[in-house]
N, CA, C and O atoms as a DFTB+ gen file, in Angstrom:
512 C
 N C O
     1  1      73.152    -123.659    -110.366
     2  2      73.161    -124.619    -108.953
     3  2      74.086    -125.133    -108.458
     4  3      73.569    -126.216    -108.188
     5  1      75.177    -125.213    -108.085
     6  2      76.050    -126.052    -107.953
     7  2      75.209    -127.997    -108.014
     8  3      73.994    -127.817    -107.930
     9  1      75.410    -129.044    -108.087
    10  2      74.742    -130.196    -108.202
    11  2      76.081    -130.918    -107.883
    12  3      76.996    -130.585    -108.637
    13  1      76.565    -132.328    -106.417
    14  2      77.417    -132.839    -106.281
    15  2      77.490    -133.928    -105.936
    16  3      77.232    -134.054    -104.739
    17  1      77.770    -134.962    -106.523
    18  2      77.764    -135.983    -106.947
    19  2      78.563    -137.213    -105.908
    20  3      79.680    -137.536    -106.313
    21  1      78.278    -137.622    -105.151
    22  2      79.310    -138.839    -105.315
    23  2      79.687    -140.371    -105.188
    24  3      78.681    -140.971    -104.809
    25  1      80.606    -141.108    -105.338
    26  2      80.783    -142.464    -105.445
    27  2      81.833    -142.760    -105.021
    28  3      82.683    -141.927    -104.705
    29  1      81.974    -143.963    -104.936
    30  2      83.366    -145.280    -104.879
    31  2      82.531    -145.565    -102.771
    32  3      83.105    -146.013    -101.778
    33  1      81.819    -145.313    -102.850
    34  2      81.192    -146.168    -101.320
    35  2      81.227    -147.797    -101.530
    36  3      81.872    -148.366    -102.411
    37  1      80.277    -148.524    -100.394
    38  2      80.278    -150.169    -100.521
    39  2      80.921    -150.203     -99.291
    40  3      80.978    -149.386     -98.372
    41  1      81.440    -151.414     -99.470
    42  2      81.855    -152.897     -98.536
    43  2      82.896    -153.170     -98.333
    44  3      82.845    -154.171     -99.049
    45  1      84.001    -153.186     -97.927
    46  2      84.894    -154.125     -97.477
    47  2      85.221    -154.252     -95.968
    48  3      84.805    -153.562     -95.037
    49  1      86.258    -155.540     -95.957
    50  2      86.688    -155.323     -94.099
    51  2      87.524    -154.243     -93.483
    52  3      88.061    -153.376     -94.172
    53  1      87.594    -154.283     -92.603
    54  2      88.144    -154.003     -91.061
    55  2      89.846    -154.053     -91.925
    56  3      90.106    -154.826     -92.847
    57  1      90.470    -153.396     -91.544
    58  2      91.627    -152.965     -92.153
    59  2      91.630    -152.616     -94.159
    60  3      92.701    -152.255     -94.647
    61  1      90.762    -152.726     -94.810
    62  2      90.687    -152.721     -95.570
    63  2      90.643    -150.459     -96.537
    64  3      90.834    -149.388     -95.961
    65  1      90.389    -150.675     -97.701
    66  2      90.857    -149.353     -98.439
    67  2      89.712    -148.560     -99.818
    68  3      89.487    -148.997    -100.946
    69  1      89.275    -147.509     -99.262
    70  2      88.411    -147.149    -100.129
    71  2      88.407    -145.329    -100.722
    72  3      88.357    -144.229    -100.171
    73  1      88.469    -145.713    -101.772
    74  2      88.224    -144.029    -101.991
    75  2      87.031    -143.461    -102.360
    76  3      86.486    -144.214    -103.167
    77  1      86.389    -142.508    -102.152
    78  2      85.209    -142.070    -102.387
    79  2      85.816    -140.446    -102.461
    80  3      86.611    -139.736    -101.844
    81  1      84.454    -140.321    -104.196
    82  2      84.798    -139.354    -104.888
    83  2      83.831    -138.563    -105.138
    84  3      82.849    -139.019    -105.724
    85  1      83.880    -136.959    -104.693
    86  2      83.017    -136.338    -105.202
    87  2      83.317    -135.028    -106.427
    88  3      84.173    -134.145    -106.465
    89  1      82.010    -135.442    -107.498
    90  2      82.222    -134.433    -108.116
    91  2      81.202    -132.900    -109.133
    92  3      80.336    -132.958    -110.006
    93  1      81.820    -131.825    -108.500
    94  2      80.904    -130.910    -108.720
    95  2      80.365    -130.271    -110.378
    96  3      81.258    -130.094    -111.206
    97  1      79.830    -130.155    -110.524
    98  2      78.994    -130.166    -111.946
    99  2      78.057    -128.433    -111.772
   100  3      78.215    -127.607    -110.873
   101  1      77.256    -128.363    -112.799
   102  2      76.299    -126.973    -112.584
   103  2      76.974    -125.608    -112.597
   104  3      78.172    -125.615    -112.880
   105  1      76.567    -124.783    -112.414
   106  2      76.775    -123.495    -112.589
   107  2      76.729    -122.389    -111.027
   108  3      76.100    -122.665    -110.005
   109  1      77.558    -121.173    -111.247
   110  2      77.431    -120.101    -110.242
   111  2      78.611    -120.044    -109.281
   112  3      78.822    -119.155    -108.456
   113  1      79.612    -121.518    -109.595
   114  2      81.202    -121.382    -108.376
   115  2      81.569    -122.035    -109.462
   116  3      81.138    -122.715    -110.394
   117  1      83.032    -121.338    -108.753
   118  2      83.650    -121.673    -108.830
   119  2      85.369    -122.603    -108.076
   120  3      86.034    -122.252    -107.101
   121  1      85.576    -123.716    -108.946
   122  2      85.647    -124.987    -107.808
   123  2      87.795    -124.070    -107.143
   124  3      88.323    -124.723    -106.243
   125  1      88.426    -123.103    -107.531
   126  2      89.695    -123.400    -107.174
   127  2      89.600    -122.122    -106.048
   128  3      90.529    -121.573    -105.456
   129  1      88.112    -121.848    -105.969
   130  2      88.310    -120.603    -104.971
   131  2      86.995    -121.007    -103.834
   132  3      86.135    -120.370    -103.225
   133  1      87.427    -122.515    -103.963
   134  2      86.006    -123.303    -102.312
   135  2      87.103    -123.263    -102.101
   136  3      88.189    -122.836    -102.492
   137  1      85.955    -124.536    -100.417
   138  2      86.062    -125.043     -99.766
   139  2      85.459    -126.838    -100.378
   140  3      84.873    -127.010    -101.447
   141  1      85.684    -127.568     -99.728
   142  2      85.163    -129.586    -100.055
   143  2      85.670    -129.909     -98.868
   144  3      86.821    -129.834     -98.439
   145  1      84.384    -130.386     -98.244
   146  2      84.927    -131.324     -96.826
   147  2      83.835    -132.512     -97.110
   148  3      82.933    -132.565     -97.946
   149  1      84.339    -133.648     -95.888
   150  2      83.756    -134.625     -96.256
   151  2      83.489    -134.479     -94.767
   152  3      84.183    -134.225     -93.783
   153  1      82.187    -134.745     -94.995
   154  2      81.062    -135.624     -93.373
   155  2      80.850    -137.157     -93.300
   156  3      81.343    -137.971     -94.081
   157  1      80.020    -137.439     -92.214
   158  2      80.064    -138.224     -92.258
   159  2      78.677    -138.860     -91.259
   160  3      78.825    -138.722     -90.045
   161  1      77.537    -139.449     -91.678
   162  2      76.718    -139.833     -90.421
   163  2      76.344    -141.099     -89.943
   164  3      77.332    -141.695     -90.373
   165  1      75.855    -141.750     -89.529
   166  2      76.257    -142.528     -88.269
   167  2      74.773    -143.103     -87.604
   168  3      75.146    -143.663     -86.573
   169  1      73.514    -143.218     -87.672
   170  2      72.818    -143.648     -86.539
   171  2      72.987    -143.473     -85.433
   172  3      74.100    -143.795     -85.017
   173  1      72.131    -142.973     -84.576
   174  2      72.174    -143.030     -83.311
   175  2      73.851    -141.703     -83.094
   176  3      74.315    -141.583     -81.960
   177  1      74.416    -141.000     -84.133
   178  2      75.208    -139.625     -84.085
   179  2      75.173    -138.749     -84.887
   180  3      74.724    -138.837     -86.030
   181  1      75.649    -137.797     -84.367
   182  2      75.392    -136.737     -84.655
   183  2      76.655    -136.501     -86.028
   184  3      77.787    -136.910     -85.772
   185  1      76.458    -135.982     -87.143
   186  2      77.356    -135.659     -87.794
   187  2      78.447    -134.708     -87.505
   188  3      78.354    -133.679     -86.835
   189  1      79.968    -135.398     -88.362
   190  2      80.686    -134.732     -87.859
   191  2      82.369    -134.646     -88.987
   192  3      83.191    -135.511     -89.290
   193  1      82.262    -133.315     -89.282
   194  2      83.544    -133.412     -89.640
   195  2      84.208    -134.321     -90.708
   196  3      84.902    -133.993     -89.745
   197  1      84.757    -135.149     -91.715
   198  2      85.685    -136.176     -91.540
   199  2      87.736    -135.228     -91.826
   200  3      88.845    -135.333     -91.301
   201  1      87.083    -134.407     -92.971
   202  2      88.146    -134.196     -94.062
   203  2      87.788    -132.793     -94.336
   204  3      86.637    -132.494     -94.018
   205  1      88.495    -131.892     -94.838
   206  2      88.112    -130.844     -95.325
   207  2      88.994    -129.926     -96.140
   208  3      90.118    -130.152     -95.691
   209  1      89.065    -129.351     -96.739
   210  2      90.314    -129.276     -97.973
   211  2      89.854    -127.497     -98.624
   212  3      88.840    -127.457     -99.322
   213  1      90.462    -126.403     -98.417
   214  2      90.918    -124.613     -98.914
   215  2      91.409    -125.249     -99.462
   216  3      92.591    -125.575     -99.356
   217  1      90.431    -125.693    -100.394
   218  2      91.705    -125.246    -102.498
   219  2      91.716    -123.854    -102.830
   220  3      91.872    -123.537    -104.009
   221  1      91.624    -123.303    -102.270
   222  2      92.307    -122.038    -102.768
   223  2      92.905    -121.842    -102.164
   224  3      93.544    -120.948    -102.720
   225  1      93.532    -122.064    -100.780
   226  2      94.088    -121.518     -99.818
   227  2      95.124    -123.139     -99.779
   228  3      96.353    -123.164     -99.717
   229  1      94.660    -123.756     -99.808
   230  2      95.583    -125.266     -99.639
   231  2      95.398    -125.907     -98.557
   232  3      95.291    -127.133     -98.518
   233  1      95.320    -124.899     -97.234
   234  2      95.166    -126.101     -95.641
   235  2      93.910    -127.021     -96.030
   236  3      93.007    -127.088     -96.863
   237  1      94.435    -127.709     -94.870
   238  2      93.125    -129.123     -94.801
   239  2      93.136    -129.479     -92.850
   240  3      93.985    -129.402     -91.962
   241  1      91.577    -129.904     -92.937
   242  2      91.924    -130.589     -91.542
   243  2      90.942    -131.815     -91.553
   244  3      89.889    -131.761     -92.188
   245  1      91.395    -133.147     -90.685
   246  2      90.863    -133.626     -90.398
   247  2      90.701    -134.321     -88.906
   248  3      91.633    -134.326     -88.100
   249  1      89.537    -134.847     -88.660
   250  2      88.626    -135.737     -87.700
   251  2      90.262    -136.460     -87.102
   252  3      91.097    -136.860     -87.913
   253  1      90.486    -136.519     -85.589
   254  2      91.625    -136.643     -85.417
   255  2      91.064    -138.318     -84.753
   256  3      91.889    -139.111     -84.299
   257  1      89.808    -138.581     -84.798
   258  2      89.701    -140.215     -85.669
   259  2      90.474    -140.698     -86.874
   260  3      91.070    -141.771     -86.771
   261  1      90.529    -140.009     -88.022
   262  2      90.901    -140.223     -88.646
   263  2      92.333    -139.873     -89.721
   264  3      92.670    -140.031     -90.895
   265  1      92.997    -139.166     -88.128
   266  2      94.336    -138.612     -88.716
   267  2      95.259    -139.581     -89.317
   268  3      94.967    -140.718     -88.947
   269  1      96.259    -139.546     -90.104
   270  2      96.840    -140.636     -90.846
   271  2      95.270    -141.751     -91.357
   272  3      94.115    -141.336     -91.267
   273  1      95.345    -142.025     -91.457
   274  2      94.153    -143.146     -92.015
   275  2      93.680    -142.568     -93.480
   276  3      93.648    -143.192     -94.540
   277  1      93.282    -141.054     -93.211
   278  2      92.459    -140.655     -94.624
   279  2      93.260    -140.051     -94.857
   280  3      94.329    -139.829     -94.287
   281  1      92.678    -139.594     -96.039
   282  2      93.529    -138.423     -96.720
   283  2      93.051    -137.826     -97.941
   284  3      92.885    -138.541     -98.930
   285  1      92.720    -136.106     -97.990
   286  2      91.483    -135.928     -98.727
   287  2      92.886    -134.835    -100.036
   288  3      93.989    -134.321     -99.851
   289  1      92.113    -134.950    -101.022
   290  2      92.648    -134.654    -102.089
   291  2      91.801    -134.050    -103.040
   292  3      90.698    -134.564    -102.854
   293  1      91.698    -132.929    -104.305
   294  2      90.941    -132.395    -105.005
   295  2      91.780    -133.049    -106.591
   296  3      92.787    -133.722    -106.813
   297  1      90.736    -132.422    -107.411
   298  2      92.380    -132.243    -108.570
   299  2      90.773    -131.150    -109.584
   300  3      89.572    -131.339    -109.776
   301  1      91.696    -130.179    -109.900
   302  2      90.954    -128.898    -110.702
   303  2      90.246    -129.189    -111.462
   304  3      89.027    -129.057    -111.348
   305  1      90.770    -129.611    -112.335
   306  2      90.952    -129.961    -114.271
   307  2      89.422    -131.480    -113.774
   308  3      90.025    -132.396    -114.333
   309  1      88.780    -131.829    -113.496
   310  2      87.841    -132.724    -113.470
   311  2      87.116    -132.475    -112.355
   312  3      86.386    -133.346    -111.883
   313  1      87.283    -130.749    -111.579
   314  2      86.557    -130.186    -110.113
   315  2      85.596    -132.027    -109.631
   316  3      84.399    -132.257    -109.800
   317  1      86.437    -132.800    -109.162
   318  2      86.796    -133.001    -107.663
   319  2      87.150    -133.624    -106.453
   320  3      88.047    -134.466    -106.479
   321  1      86.847    -133.473    -105.886
   322  2      87.176    -134.276    -104.544
   323  2      87.141    -135.240    -104.061
   324  3      85.995    -135.655    -103.885
   325  1      88.368    -136.217    -103.535
   326  2      88.116    -137.648    -103.306
   327  2      88.713    -137.655    -101.893
   328  3      89.377    -136.690    -101.514
   329  1      88.486    -138.749    -101.079
   330  2      88.527    -138.498     -99.623
   331  2      89.556    -141.048     -99.853
   332  3      89.213    -142.206    -100.094
   333  1      90.875    -140.119     -99.481
   334  2      91.656    -142.028     -99.153
   335  2      91.310    -141.931     -98.119
   336  3      91.381    -140.946     -97.385
   337  1      90.494    -143.884     -97.731
   338  2      90.244    -143.738     -95.941
   339  2      90.999    -145.370     -96.624
   340  3      90.639    -146.076     -97.567
   341  1      92.426    -145.532     -95.417
   342  2      92.898    -146.301     -95.565
   343  2      93.347    -147.024     -94.330
   344  3      93.692    -146.244     -93.442
   345  1      93.467    -148.639     -93.941
   346  2      92.855    -149.054     -92.463
   347  2      91.278    -148.530     -91.705
   348  3      91.219    -147.569     -90.938
   349  1      90.626    -148.987     -91.922
   350  2      89.409    -148.355     -92.050
   351  2      89.298    -149.885     -91.078
   352  3      89.696    -151.044     -90.960
   353  1      88.344    -148.717     -90.489
   354  2      87.861    -149.556     -88.921
   355  2      85.626    -150.231     -89.347
   356  3      84.960    -150.293     -90.380
   357  1      85.377    -150.510     -88.064
   358  2      83.544    -150.680     -88.277
   359  2      83.601    -149.070     -87.804
   360  3      82.955    -148.254     -88.462
   361  1      84.303    -148.683     -86.775
   362  2      83.475    -147.281     -86.347
   363  2      83.155    -146.372     -87.584
   364  3      82.132    -145.716     -87.777
   365  1      84.496    -146.510     -88.541
   366  2      84.257    -145.908     -90.107
   367  2      82.634    -146.121     -90.754
   368  3      81.952    -145.558     -91.609
   369  1      82.491    -147.108     -89.946
   370  2      80.983    -147.469     -91.287
   371  2      79.724    -146.163     -91.013
   372  3      79.645    -145.991     -89.797
   373  1      78.766    -145.241     -91.761
   374  2      78.904    -144.734     -92.041
   375  2      78.225    -143.994     -93.397
   376  3      78.372    -144.819     -94.298
   377  1      77.448    -142.626     -94.021
   378  2      77.220    -142.446     -94.684
   379  2      77.666    -141.411     -94.639
   380  3      77.759    -140.682     -93.651
   381  1      78.085    -141.162     -95.985
   382  2      79.562    -139.679     -96.236
   383  2      78.758    -138.971     -96.919
   384  3      77.914    -139.423     -97.693
   385  1      78.999    -137.613     -96.639
   386  2      78.546    -136.495     -97.689
   387  2      79.786    -135.507     -97.654
   388  3      80.642    -135.164     -96.839
   389  1      79.396    -135.199     -99.112
   390  2      80.706    -134.055    -100.105
   391  2      80.059    -132.833     -99.330
   392  3      79.099    -133.225     -98.666
   393  1      80.287    -131.498     -99.213
   394  2      79.949    -130.636     -99.377
   395  2      80.581    -129.743     -99.842
   396  3      81.777    -130.018     -99.748
   397  1      80.361    -128.486    -100.458
   398  2      81.313    -127.416    -100.854
   399  2      80.199    -126.166    -100.665
   400  3      78.989    -125.951    -100.742
   401  1      82.190    -125.119    -100.190
   402  2      81.523    -123.828     -99.449
   403  2      82.554    -122.986    -100.285
   404  3      83.477    -123.248    -101.056
   405  1      82.041    -121.990     -99.837
   406  2      83.405    -120.836    -100.534
   407  2      84.577    -120.870     -99.511
   408  3      84.582    -121.549     -98.485
   409  1      85.638    -119.986     -99.964
   410  2      87.127    -120.267     -98.678
   411  2      87.211    -119.199     -98.761
   412  3      87.696    -118.355     -99.513
   413  1      86.478    -119.299     -97.562
   414  2      86.067    -117.602     -96.752
   415  2      87.610    -118.078     -96.021
   416  3      88.027    -119.234     -95.950
   417  1      88.296    -116.846     -95.518
   418  2      89.820    -117.000     -94.558
   419  2      88.948    -117.222     -93.480
   420  3      87.760    -116.922     -93.362
   421  1      89.964    -117.975     -92.467
   422  2      89.741    -117.195     -91.060
   423  2      88.673    -117.835     -89.939
   424  3      88.652    -117.753     -88.711
   425  1      87.412    -118.801     -91.318
   426  2      86.310    -119.394     -90.998
   427  2      86.785    -120.869     -90.427
   428  3      87.922    -121.124     -90.824
   429  1      86.530    -121.336     -90.054
   430  2      87.653    -122.983     -89.380
   431  2      86.454    -124.010     -90.731
   432  3      85.262    -123.906     -91.023
   433  1      87.573    -124.910     -91.206
   434  2      86.890    -124.833     -92.011
   435  2      85.743    -126.259     -91.958
   436  3      84.774    -126.385     -92.706
   437  1      86.021    -126.905     -91.242
   438  2      85.419    -128.152     -90.071
   439  2      83.315    -127.556     -90.098
   440  3      82.334    -128.284     -90.246
   441  1      83.375    -125.980     -89.882
   442  2      82.188    -125.242     -89.764
   443  2      81.214    -126.216     -90.607
   444  3      81.328    -125.732     -91.733
   445  1      80.593    -126.977     -90.689
   446  2      78.987    -126.752     -91.462
   447  2      78.289    -125.654     -92.139
   448  3      77.804    -125.611     -93.270
   449  1      78.364    -124.392     -90.801
   450  2      77.388    -124.003     -91.710
   451  2      78.171    -122.668     -93.413
   452  3      77.693    -121.766     -94.101
   453  1      79.778    -123.526     -93.286
   454  2      80.029    -122.578     -94.362
   455  2      80.067    -123.041     -95.617
   456  3      80.651    -122.697     -96.644
   457  1      79.143    -124.102     -95.248
   458  2      78.956    -124.970     -96.590
   459  2      77.488    -125.169     -97.034
   460  3      76.442    -125.533     -96.496
   461  1      77.982    -124.671     -98.548
   462  2      76.123    -124.850     -98.939
   463  2      75.854    -125.524     -99.474
   464  3      74.625    -125.553     -99.544
   465  1      76.669    -126.801    -100.436
   466  2      75.665    -127.842    -101.176
   467  2      76.401    -128.620    -100.887
   468  3      77.630    -128.627    -100.809
   469  1      75.464    -129.502    -100.669
   470  2      75.559    -130.768    -100.413
   471  2      75.068    -132.832    -101.472
   472  3      74.073    -133.310    -102.017
   473  1      75.981    -133.127    -101.291
   474  2      75.895    -133.987    -102.098
   475  2      74.800    -134.812    -101.060
   476  3      74.488    -134.548     -99.899
   477  1      74.215    -136.248    -102.232
   478  2      73.106    -137.079    -101.438
   479  2      73.492    -137.938    -100.880
   480  3      72.642    -138.594    -100.279
   481  1      74.796    -138.342    -100.787
   482  2      75.826    -139.989     -99.856
   483  2      75.868    -140.547    -100.247
   484  3      74.945    -141.020    -100.910
   485  1      77.030    -140.982    -100.158
   486  2      77.159    -143.120    -100.320
   487  2      77.265    -143.576     -99.045
   488  3      77.653    -142.956     -98.054
   489  1      76.902    -144.678     -99.133
   490  2      77.522    -145.340     -97.995
   491  2      78.199    -145.802     -97.844
   492  3      78.642    -146.147     -98.940
   493  1      79.210    -146.452     -96.510
   494  2      80.740    -147.362     -96.587
   495  2      80.243    -148.021     -95.317
   496  3      79.837    -147.531     -94.263
   497  1      80.397    -149.313     -95.734
   498  2      80.140    -150.669     -94.384
   499  2      81.304    -150.995     -94.762
   500  3      81.709    -151.228     -95.901
   501  1      82.245    -151.022     -93.045
   502  2      83.435    -152.033     -92.465
   503  2      82.842    -153.261     -91.947
   504  3      82.165    -153.241     -90.919
   505  1      82.978    -153.918     -92.352
   506  2      82.772    -155.117     -91.628
   507  2      84.235    -156.250     -90.744
   508  3      85.109    -156.618     -91.529
   509  1      84.382    -156.656     -89.412
   510  2      84.474    -157.435     -89.209
   511  2      85.054    -158.796     -89.308
   512  3      84.672    -159.687     -88.549
């Protein structure tokens, strides 16, 4: 069973940067055959996919609201995915969750249905 642990959240002023991490531990998964995604949820809003990566094939996805500001990456040796967030805005404030699932060809990276393991979330607060 996979456990995902996020870290690196916190408070930052608008325009600043943060990097959050997600490390996979446990058994029953092959990191290099997986997809990893970052999703966020804030009060009154539906959870949305922010950035996702197909580790097996190298494709990625970004929400329109973060494209050009956020970058998702992964380190196979550390079984860790990262989300580098630059030029942060107040509207980026949310709880950020990482998720892992199998990298299935043809399935949309941003589709929550294909993520089978979820972290507990890390809070990101952007103040102006």
